mmCIF file of C-alpha atoms and ligand atoms in Angstrom:
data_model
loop_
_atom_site.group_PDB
_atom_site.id
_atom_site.type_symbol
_atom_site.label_atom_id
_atom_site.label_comp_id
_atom_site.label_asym_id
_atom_site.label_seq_id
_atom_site.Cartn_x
_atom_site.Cartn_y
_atom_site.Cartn_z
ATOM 1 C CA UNK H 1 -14.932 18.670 17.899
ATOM 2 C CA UNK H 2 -12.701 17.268 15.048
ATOM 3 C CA UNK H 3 -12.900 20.068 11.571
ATOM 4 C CA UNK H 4 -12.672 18.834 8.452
ATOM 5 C CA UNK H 5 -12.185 20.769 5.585
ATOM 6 C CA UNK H 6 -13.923 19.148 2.475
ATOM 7 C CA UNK H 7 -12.244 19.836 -0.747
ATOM 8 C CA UNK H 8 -14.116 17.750 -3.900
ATOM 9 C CA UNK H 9 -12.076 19.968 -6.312
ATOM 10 C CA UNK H 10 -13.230 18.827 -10.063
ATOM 11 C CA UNK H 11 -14.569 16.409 -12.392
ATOM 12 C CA UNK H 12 -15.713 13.383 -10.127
ATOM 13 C CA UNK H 13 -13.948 14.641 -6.996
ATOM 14 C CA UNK H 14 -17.310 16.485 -5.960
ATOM 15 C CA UNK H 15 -19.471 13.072 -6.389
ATOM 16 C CA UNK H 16 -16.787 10.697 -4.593
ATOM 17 C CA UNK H 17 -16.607 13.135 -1.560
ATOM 18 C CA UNK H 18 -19.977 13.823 -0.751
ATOM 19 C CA UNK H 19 -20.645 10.049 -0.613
ATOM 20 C CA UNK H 20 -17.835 9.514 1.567
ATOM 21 C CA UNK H 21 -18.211 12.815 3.936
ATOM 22 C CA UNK H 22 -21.835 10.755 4.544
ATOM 23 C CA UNK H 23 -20.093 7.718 5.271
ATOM 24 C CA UNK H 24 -17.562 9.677 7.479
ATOM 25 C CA UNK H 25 -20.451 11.796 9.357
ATOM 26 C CA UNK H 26 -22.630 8.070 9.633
ATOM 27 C CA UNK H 27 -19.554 6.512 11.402
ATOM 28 C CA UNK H 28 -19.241 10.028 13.357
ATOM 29 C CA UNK H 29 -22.682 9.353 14.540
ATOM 30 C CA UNK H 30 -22.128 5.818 15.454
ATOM 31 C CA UNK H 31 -18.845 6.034 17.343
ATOM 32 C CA UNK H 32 -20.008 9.275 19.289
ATOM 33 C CA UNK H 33 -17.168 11.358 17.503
ATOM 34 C CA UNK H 34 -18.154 15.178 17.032
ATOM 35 C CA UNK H 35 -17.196 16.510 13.517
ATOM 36 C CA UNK H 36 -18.036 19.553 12.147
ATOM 37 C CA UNK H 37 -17.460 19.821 7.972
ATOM 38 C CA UNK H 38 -16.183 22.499 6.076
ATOM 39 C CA UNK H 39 -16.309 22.947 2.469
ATOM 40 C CA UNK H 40 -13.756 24.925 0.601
ATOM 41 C CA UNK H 41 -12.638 25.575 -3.633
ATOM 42 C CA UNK H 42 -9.692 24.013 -4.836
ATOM 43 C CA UNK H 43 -8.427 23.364 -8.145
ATOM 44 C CA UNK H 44 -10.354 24.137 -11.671
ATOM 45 C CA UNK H 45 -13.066 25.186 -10.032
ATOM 46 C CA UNK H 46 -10.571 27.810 -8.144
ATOM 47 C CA UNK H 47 -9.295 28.745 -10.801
ATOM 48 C CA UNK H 48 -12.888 29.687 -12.174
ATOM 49 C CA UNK H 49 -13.958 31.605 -9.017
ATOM 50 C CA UNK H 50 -11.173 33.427 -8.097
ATOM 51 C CA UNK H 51 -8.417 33.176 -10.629
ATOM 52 C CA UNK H 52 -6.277 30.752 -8.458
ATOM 53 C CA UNK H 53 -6.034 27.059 -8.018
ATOM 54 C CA UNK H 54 -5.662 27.405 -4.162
ATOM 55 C CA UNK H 55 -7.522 30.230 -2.928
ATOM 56 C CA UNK H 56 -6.447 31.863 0.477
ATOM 57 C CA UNK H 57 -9.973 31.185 1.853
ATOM 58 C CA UNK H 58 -8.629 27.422 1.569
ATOM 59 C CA UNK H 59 -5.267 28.021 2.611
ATOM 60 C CA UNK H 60 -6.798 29.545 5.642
ATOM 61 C CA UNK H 61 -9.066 26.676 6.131
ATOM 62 C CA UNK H 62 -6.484 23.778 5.959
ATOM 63 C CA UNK H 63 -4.546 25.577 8.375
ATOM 64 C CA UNK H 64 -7.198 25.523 11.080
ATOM 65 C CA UNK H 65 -8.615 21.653 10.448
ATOM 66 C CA UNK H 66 -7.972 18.655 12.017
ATOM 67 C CA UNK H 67 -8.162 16.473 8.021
ATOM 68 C CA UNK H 68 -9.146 17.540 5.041
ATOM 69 C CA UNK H 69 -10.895 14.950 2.574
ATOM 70 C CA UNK H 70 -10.053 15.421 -0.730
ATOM 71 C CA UNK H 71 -11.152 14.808 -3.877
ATOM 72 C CA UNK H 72 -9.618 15.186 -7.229
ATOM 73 C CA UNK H 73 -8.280 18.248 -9.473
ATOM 74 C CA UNK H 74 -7.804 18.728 -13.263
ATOM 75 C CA UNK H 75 -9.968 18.740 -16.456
ATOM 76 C CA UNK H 76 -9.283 19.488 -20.437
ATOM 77 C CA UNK H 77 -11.136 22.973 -19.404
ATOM 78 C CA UNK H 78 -7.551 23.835 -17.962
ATOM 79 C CA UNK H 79 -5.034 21.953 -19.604
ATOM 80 C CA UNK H 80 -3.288 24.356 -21.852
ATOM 81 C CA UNK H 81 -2.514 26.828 -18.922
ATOM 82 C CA UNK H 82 1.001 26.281 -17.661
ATOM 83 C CA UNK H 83 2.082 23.984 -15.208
ATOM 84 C CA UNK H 84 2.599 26.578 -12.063
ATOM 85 C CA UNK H 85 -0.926 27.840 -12.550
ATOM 86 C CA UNK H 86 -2.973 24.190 -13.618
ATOM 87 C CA UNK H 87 -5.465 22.792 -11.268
ATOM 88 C CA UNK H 88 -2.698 20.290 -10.544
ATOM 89 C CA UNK H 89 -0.883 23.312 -8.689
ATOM 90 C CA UNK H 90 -3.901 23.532 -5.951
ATOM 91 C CA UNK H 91 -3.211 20.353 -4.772
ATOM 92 C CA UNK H 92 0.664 20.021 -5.220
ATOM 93 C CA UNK H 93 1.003 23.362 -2.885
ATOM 94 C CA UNK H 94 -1.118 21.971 -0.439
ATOM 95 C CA UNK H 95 0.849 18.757 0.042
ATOM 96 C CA UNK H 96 4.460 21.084 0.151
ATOM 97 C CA UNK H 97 2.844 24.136 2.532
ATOM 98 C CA UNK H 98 1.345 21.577 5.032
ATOM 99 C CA UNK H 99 4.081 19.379 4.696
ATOM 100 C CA UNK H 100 2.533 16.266 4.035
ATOM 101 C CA UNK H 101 5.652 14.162 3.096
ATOM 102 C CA UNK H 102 4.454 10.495 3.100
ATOM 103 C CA UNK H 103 2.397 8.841 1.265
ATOM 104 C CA UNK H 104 0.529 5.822 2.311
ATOM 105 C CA UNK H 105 -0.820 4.103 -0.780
ATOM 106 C CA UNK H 106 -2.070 0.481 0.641
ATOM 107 C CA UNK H 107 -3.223 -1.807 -2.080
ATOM 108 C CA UNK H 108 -5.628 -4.761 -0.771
ATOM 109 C CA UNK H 109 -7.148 -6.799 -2.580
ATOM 110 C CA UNK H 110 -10.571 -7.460 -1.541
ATOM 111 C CA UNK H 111 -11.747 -11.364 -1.998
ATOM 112 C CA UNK H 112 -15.042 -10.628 -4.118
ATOM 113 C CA UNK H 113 -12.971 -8.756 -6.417
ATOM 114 C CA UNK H 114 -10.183 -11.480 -7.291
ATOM 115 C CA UNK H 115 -11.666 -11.839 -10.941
ATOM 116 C CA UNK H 116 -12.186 -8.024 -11.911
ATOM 117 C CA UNK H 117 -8.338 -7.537 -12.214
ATOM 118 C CA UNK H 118 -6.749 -8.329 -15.764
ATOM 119 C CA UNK H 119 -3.891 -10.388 -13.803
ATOM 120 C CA UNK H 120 -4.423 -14.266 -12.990
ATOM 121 C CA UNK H 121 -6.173 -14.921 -9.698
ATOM 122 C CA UNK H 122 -3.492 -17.266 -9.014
ATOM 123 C CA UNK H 123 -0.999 -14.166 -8.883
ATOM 124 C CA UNK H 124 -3.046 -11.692 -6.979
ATOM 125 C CA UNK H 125 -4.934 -13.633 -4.249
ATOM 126 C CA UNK H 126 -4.757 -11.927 -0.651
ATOM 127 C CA UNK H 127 -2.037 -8.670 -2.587
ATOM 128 C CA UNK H 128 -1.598 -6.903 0.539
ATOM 129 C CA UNK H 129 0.880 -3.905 0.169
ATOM 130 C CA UNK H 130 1.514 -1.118 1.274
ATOM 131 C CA UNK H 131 3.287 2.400 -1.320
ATOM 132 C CA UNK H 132 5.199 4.766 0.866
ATOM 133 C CA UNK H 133 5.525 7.241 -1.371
ATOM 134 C CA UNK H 134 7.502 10.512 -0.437
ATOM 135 C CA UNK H 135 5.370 13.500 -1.196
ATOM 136 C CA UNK H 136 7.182 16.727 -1.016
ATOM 137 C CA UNK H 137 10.361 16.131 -2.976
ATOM 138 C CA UNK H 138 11.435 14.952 -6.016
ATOM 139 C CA UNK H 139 10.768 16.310 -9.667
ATOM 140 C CA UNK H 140 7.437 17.869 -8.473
ATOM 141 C CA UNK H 141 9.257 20.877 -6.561
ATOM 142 C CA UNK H 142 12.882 20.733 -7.471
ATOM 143 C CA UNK H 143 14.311 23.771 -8.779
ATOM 144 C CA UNK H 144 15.276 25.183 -11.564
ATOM 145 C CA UNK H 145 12.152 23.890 -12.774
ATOM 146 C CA UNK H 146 10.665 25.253 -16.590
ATOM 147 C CA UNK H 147 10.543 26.196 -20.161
ATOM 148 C CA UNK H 148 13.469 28.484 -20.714
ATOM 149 C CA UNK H 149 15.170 29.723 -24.821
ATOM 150 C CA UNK H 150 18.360 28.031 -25.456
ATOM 151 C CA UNK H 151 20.910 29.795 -26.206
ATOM 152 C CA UNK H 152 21.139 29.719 -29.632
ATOM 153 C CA UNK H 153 18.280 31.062 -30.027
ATOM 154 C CA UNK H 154 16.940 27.433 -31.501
ATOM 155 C CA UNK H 155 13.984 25.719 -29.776
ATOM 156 C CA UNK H 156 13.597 25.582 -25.752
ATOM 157 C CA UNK H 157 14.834 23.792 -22.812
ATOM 158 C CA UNK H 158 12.506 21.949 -20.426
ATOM 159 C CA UNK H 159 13.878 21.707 -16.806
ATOM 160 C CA UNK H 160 12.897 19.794 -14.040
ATOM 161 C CA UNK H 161 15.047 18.953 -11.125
ATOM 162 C CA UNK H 162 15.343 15.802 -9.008
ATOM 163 C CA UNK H 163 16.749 17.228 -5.840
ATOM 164 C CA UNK H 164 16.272 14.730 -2.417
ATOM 165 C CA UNK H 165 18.328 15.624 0.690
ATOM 166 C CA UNK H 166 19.615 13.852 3.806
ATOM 167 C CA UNK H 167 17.058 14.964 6.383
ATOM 168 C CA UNK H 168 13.817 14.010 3.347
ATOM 169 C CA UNK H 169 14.784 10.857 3.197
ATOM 170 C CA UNK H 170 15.682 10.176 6.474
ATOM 171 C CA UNK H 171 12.223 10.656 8.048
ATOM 172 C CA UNK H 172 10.516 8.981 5.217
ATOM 173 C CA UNK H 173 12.777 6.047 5.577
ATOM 174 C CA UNK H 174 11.901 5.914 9.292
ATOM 175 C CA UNK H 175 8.334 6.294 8.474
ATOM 176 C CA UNK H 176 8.534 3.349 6.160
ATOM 177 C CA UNK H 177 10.418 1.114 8.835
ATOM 178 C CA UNK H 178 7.978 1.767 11.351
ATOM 179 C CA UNK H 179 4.723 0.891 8.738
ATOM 180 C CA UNK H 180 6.681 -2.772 8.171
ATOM 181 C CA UNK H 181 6.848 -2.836 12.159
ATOM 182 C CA UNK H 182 2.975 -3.116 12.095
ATOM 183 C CA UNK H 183 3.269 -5.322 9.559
ATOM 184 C CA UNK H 184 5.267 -8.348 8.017
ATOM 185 C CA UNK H 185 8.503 -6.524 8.769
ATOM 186 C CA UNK H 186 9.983 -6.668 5.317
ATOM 187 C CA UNK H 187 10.913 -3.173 3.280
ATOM 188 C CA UNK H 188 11.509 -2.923 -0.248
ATOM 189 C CA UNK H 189 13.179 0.405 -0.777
ATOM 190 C CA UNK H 190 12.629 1.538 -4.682
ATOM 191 C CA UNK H 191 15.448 3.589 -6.591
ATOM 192 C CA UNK H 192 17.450 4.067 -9.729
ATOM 193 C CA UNK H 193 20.679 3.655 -8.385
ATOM 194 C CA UNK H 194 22.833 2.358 -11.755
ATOM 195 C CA UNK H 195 21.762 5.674 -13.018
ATOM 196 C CA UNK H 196 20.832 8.630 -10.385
ATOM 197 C CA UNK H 197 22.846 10.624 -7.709
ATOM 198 C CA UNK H 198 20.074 11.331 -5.638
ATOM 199 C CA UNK H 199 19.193 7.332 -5.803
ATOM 200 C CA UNK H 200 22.499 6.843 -4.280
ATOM 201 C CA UNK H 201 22.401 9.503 -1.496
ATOM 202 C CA UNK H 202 18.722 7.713 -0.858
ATOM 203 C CA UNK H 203 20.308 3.882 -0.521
ATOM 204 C CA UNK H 204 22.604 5.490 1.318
ATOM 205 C CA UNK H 205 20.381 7.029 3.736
ATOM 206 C CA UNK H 206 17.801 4.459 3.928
ATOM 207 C CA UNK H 207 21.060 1.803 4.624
ATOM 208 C CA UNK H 208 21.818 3.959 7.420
ATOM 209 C CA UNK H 209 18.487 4.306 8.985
ATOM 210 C CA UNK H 210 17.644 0.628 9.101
ATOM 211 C CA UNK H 211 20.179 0.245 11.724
ATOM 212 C CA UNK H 212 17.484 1.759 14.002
ATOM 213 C CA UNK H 213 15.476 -1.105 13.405
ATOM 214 C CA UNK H 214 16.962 -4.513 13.348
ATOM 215 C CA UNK H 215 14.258 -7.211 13.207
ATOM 216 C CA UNK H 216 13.168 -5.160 9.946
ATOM 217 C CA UNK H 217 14.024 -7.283 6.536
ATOM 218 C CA UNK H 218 15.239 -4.726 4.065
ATOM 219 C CA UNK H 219 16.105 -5.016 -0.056
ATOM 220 C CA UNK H 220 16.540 -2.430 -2.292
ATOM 221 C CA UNK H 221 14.446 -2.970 -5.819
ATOM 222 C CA UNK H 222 15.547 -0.979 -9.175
ATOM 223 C CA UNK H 223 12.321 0.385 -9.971
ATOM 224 C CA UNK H 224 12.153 -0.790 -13.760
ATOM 225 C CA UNK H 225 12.387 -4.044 -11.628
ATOM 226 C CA UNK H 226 10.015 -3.151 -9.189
ATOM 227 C CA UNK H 227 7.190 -2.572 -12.015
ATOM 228 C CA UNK H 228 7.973 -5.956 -13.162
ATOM 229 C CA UNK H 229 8.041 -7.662 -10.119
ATOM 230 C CA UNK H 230 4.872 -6.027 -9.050
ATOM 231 C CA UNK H 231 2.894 -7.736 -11.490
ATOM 232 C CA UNK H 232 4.842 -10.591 -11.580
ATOM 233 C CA UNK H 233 4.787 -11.418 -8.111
ATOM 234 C CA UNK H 234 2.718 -8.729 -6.355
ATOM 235 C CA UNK H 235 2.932 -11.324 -2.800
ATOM 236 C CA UNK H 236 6.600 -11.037 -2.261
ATOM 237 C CA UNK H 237 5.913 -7.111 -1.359
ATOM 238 C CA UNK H 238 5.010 -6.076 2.158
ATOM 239 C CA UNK H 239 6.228 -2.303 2.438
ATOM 240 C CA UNK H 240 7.636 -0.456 -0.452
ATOM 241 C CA UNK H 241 9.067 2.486 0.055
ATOM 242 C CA UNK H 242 10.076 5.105 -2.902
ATOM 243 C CA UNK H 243 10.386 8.643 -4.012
ATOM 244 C CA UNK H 244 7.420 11.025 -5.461
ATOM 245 C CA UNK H 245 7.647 10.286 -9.057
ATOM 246 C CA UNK H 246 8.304 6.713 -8.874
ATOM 247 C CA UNK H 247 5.601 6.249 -6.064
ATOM 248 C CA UNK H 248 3.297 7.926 -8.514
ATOM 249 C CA UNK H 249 3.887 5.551 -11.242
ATOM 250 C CA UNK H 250 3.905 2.614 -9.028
ATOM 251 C CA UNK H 251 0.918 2.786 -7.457
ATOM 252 C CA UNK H 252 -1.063 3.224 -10.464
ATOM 253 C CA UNK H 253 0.346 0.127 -11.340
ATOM 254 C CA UNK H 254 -0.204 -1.283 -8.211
ATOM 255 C CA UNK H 255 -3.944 -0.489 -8.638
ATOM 256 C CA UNK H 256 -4.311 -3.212 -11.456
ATOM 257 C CA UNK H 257 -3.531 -5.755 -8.524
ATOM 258 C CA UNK H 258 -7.110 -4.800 -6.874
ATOM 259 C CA UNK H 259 -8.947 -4.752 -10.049
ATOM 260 C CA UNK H 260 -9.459 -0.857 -10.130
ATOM 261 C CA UNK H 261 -8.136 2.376 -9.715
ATOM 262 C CA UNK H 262 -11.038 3.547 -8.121
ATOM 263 C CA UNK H 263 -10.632 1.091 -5.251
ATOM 264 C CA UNK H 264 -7.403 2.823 -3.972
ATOM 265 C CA UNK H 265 -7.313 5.156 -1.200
ATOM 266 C CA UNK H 266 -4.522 6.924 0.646
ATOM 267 C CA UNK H 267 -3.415 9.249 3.192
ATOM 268 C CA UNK H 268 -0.703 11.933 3.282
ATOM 269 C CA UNK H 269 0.629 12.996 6.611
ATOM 270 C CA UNK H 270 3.375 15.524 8.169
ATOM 271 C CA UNK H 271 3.187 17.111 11.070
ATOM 272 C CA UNK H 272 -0.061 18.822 10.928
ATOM 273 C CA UNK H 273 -3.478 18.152 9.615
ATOM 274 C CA UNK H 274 -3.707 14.859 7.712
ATOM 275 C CA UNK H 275 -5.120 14.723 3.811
ATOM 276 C CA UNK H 276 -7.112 12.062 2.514
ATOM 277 C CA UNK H 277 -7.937 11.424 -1.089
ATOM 278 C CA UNK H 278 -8.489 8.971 -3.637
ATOM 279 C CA UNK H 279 -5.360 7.911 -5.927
ATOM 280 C CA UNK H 280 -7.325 8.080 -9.129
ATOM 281 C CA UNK H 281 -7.688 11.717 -10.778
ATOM 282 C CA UNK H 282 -10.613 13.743 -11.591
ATOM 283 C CA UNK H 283 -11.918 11.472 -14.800
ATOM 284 C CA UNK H 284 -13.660 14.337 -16.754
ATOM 285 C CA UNK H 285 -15.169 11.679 -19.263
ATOM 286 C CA UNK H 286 -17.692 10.460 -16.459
ATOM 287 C CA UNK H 287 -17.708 13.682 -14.509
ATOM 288 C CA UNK H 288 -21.317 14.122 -13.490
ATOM 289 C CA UNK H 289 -22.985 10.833 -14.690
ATOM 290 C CA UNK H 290 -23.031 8.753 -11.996
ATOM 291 C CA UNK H 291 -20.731 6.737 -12.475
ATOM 292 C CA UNK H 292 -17.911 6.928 -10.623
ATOM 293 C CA UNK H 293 -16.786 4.453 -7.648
ATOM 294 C CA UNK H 294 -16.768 6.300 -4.585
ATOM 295 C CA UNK H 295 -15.134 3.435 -2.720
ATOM 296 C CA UNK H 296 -11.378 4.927 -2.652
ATOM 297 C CA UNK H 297 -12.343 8.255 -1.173
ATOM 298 C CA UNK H 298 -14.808 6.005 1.224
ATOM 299 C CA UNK H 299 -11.640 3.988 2.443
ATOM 300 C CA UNK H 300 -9.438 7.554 2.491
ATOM 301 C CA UNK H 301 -12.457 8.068 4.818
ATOM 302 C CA UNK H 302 -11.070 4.815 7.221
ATOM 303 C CA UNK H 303 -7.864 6.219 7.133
ATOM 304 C CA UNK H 304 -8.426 9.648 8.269
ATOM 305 C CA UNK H 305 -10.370 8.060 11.642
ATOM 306 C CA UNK H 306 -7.720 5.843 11.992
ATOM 307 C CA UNK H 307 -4.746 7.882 11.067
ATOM 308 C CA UNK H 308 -5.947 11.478 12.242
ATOM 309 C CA UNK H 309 -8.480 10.787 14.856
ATOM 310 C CA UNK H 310 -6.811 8.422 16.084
ATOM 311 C CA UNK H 311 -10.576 5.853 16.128
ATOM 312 C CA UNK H 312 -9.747 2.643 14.657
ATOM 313 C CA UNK H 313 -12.630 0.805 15.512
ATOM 314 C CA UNK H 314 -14.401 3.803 12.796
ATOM 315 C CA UNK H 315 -11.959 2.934 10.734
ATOM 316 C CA UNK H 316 -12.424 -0.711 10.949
ATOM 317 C CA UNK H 317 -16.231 -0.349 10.924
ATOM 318 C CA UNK H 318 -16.319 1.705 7.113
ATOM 319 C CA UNK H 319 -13.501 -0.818 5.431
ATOM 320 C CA UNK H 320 -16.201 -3.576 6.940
ATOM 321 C CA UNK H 321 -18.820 -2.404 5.445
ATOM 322 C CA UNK H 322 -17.170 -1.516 2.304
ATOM 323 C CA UNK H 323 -16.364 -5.335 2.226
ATOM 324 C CA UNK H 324 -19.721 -6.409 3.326
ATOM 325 C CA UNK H 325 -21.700 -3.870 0.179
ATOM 326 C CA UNK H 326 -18.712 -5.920 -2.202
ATOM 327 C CA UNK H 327 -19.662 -9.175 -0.852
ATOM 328 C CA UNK H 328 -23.468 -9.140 -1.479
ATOM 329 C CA UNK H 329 -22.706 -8.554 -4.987
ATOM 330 C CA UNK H 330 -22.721 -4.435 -5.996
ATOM 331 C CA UNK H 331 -20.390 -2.823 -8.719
ATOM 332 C CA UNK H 332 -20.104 0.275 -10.154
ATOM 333 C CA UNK H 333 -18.937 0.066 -13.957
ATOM 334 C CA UNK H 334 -15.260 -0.035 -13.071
ATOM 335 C CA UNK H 335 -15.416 -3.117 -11.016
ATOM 336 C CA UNK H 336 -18.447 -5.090 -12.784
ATOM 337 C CA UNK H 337 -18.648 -7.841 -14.974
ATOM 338 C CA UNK H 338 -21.358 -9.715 -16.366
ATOM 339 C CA UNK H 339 -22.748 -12.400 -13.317
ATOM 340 C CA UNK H 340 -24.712 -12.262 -10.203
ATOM 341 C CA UNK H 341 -23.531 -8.762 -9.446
ATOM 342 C CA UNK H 342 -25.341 -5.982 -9.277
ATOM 343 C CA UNK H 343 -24.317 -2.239 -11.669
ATOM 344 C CA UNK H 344 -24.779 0.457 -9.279
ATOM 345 C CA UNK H 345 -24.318 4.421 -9.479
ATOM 346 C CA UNK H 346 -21.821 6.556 -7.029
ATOM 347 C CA UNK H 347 -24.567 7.582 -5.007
ATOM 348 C CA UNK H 348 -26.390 4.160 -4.830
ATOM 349 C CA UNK H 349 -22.943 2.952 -3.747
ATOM 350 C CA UNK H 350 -22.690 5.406 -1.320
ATOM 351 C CA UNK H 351 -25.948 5.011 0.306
ATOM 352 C CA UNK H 352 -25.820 1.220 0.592
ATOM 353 C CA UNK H 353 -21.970 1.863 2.704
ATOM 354 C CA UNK H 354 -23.967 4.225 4.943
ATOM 355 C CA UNK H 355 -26.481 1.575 5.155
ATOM 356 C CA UNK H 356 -23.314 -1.127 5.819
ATOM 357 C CA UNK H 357 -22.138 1.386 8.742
ATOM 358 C CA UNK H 358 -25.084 2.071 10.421
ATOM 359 C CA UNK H 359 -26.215 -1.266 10.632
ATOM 360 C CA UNK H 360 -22.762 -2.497 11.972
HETATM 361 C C1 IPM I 401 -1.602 11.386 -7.566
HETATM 362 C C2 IPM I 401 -1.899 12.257 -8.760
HETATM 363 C C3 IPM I 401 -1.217 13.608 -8.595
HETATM 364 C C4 IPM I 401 0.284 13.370 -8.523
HETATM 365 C C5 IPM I 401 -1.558 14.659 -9.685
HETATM 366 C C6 IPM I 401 -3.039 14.926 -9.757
HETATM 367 C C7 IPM I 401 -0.804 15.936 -9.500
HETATM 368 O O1 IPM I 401 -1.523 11.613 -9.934
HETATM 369 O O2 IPM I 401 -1.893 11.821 -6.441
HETATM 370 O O3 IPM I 401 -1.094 10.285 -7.755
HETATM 371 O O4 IPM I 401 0.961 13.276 -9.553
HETATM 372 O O5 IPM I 401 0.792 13.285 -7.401
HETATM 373 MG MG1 MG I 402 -0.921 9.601 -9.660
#
């Protein structure tokens, strides 16, 4: 029996997940895989209930779960508190307690969708790349971190530390080395190295750990480059690989290649339970209505079969049907323009995926 601990957090989160724990419990069904769901309070609505954006009731349950399907923190309601106690903080401790250090951010492009992106067609046919983004390190959790007096009495000092070590980007590097194995073998590693110490330590490092793997093709990108080239010439990218604050920025970016934000999925893993969420954040401004596209936490969905339970014919089965429900024409109002398509809700969405699955 595989637990997972469903977190939908706030604004859309709650929406997105319960369409794709349906999807997830549909492919359950069809595959013959036993899962048993949780729910547990994370985020905002933590904070609401018991003062704390990551309860120990969902501390606890992480701990004992085989994946936990996320959805998305954060909301106006809770954006004047201060960084170490936002919403923000729920998930951010998560990803450091578990140790979920990479990042897998893969941005496909799927065919029906080659117009909905602002870039040229011509530019972003068959995009197929994948973010390693390190999750654990970085500006997020280096200290001293904060808002402390100056000295002279004048004004403040914000703080915020970019620390990496050896051993952090080691094992990220190999990760990223071992993704481009399983796939065109090349390996962009993104840094700042004209300007940043720990971008040298990390060329460095990532130098030395691609003599474990010869038939890999490595370059190293400065990442003011990298967000050119991205857009410029998104197909010249197979694995990019690239610390927690640049991986954030990037694949936000990278999201324009597949027409919507709401399209991208990903997975971060460490050496326990996996988490799977959507890149996009809670969007408060359609919270509620509907409209939200539940297809990025449906493909997080894939990649937790595939990535913790180890099923990839589950996996294969939901990004299928995800392709098949884009195919025969239905949008939700990120991804639709005016033409034979169809404007559907997040739960319409939803339902005609489970539909997708279950029919095979
Ligand atoms: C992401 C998000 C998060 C991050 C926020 C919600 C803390 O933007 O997963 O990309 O910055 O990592
Ligand atoms: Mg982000």
């Amino acid at each position: 029996m595989a637990r997972i601990a469903v977190l939908g957090g706030d604004g859309v989160g709650p929406e997105v997940v319960r369409e794709a724990a349906k999807i997830l419990a549909t492919a359950g069904a069809r595959f013959g895989i036993p899962l048993e769901f949780e729910e547990g309070v994370v985020g905002g609505a933590a904070i609401d209930k018991h003062g704390t954006p990551l309860p120990q009731e969902t501390r606890q349950l992480c701990s004992v779960c085989d994946a936990i399907l996320f959805g998305a923190v954060g909301g106006p309601k809770w954006d004047s508190l201060p960084v170490d106690r936002r919403p923000e903080r729920g998930l951010l401790l998560l990803r450091k307690e578990l140790g979920l250090y990479a990042n897998l951010r893969p941005v496909k492009l799927f065919a029906p969708l080659v117009d909905t992106s602002p870039l040229k067609r011509e530019i972003i046919e068959e995009v197929d790349l994948m973010v390693l983004r390190e999750l654990t390190g970085g500006l997020y959790f280096g200290e001293p971190k904060g808002i402390v007096p100056v000295e002279n009495g004048k004004g403040k000092r914000g703080v915020d530390t970019l620390i990496y070590t050896t051993h952090e980007i080691e094992r990220i590097a190999r990760i990223g080395f071992q993704i481009a194995a399983q796939r065109r073998k090349r390996l962009t590693s993104v840094d700042k190295v004209n300007v940043l110490a720990s971008s040298q330590l990390w060329r460095q490092v990532v130098i030395e750990a691609a003599k474990e793997f010869p038939d890999i093709e490595l370059d190293h990108m400065l990442v003011d480059n990298c967000a050119m080239q991205l857009i410029r010439d998104p197909r010249r990218f197979d694995v990019v690989l690239t610390e927690n604050t640049f991986g954030d920025i990037l694949s936000d970016e990278a999201a324009m290649l597949v027409g919507s934000i709401g399209m991208l999925p990903s997975a971060s893993l460490g050496d326990g339970p996996g988490l799977y969420e959507p890149i996009h954040g809670s969007a408060p401004d359609i919270a509620g209505q509907d409209k939200a596209n539940p297809l990025a936490t449906i493909l997080s969905v894939a990649m937790l079969l595939r990535h913790s339970l180890h099923h990839e014919s589950a996996a294969a089965a939901i990004e299928a049907a995800v392709s098949q429900v884009l195919e025969r024409g239905y949008r939700t109002p990120d991804i639709w323009q005016p033409g034979p398509t169809v404007l559907v809700g997040t739960a319409q969405m939803g339902e005609l995926v489970v539909e997708s699955v279950v029919k095979g």
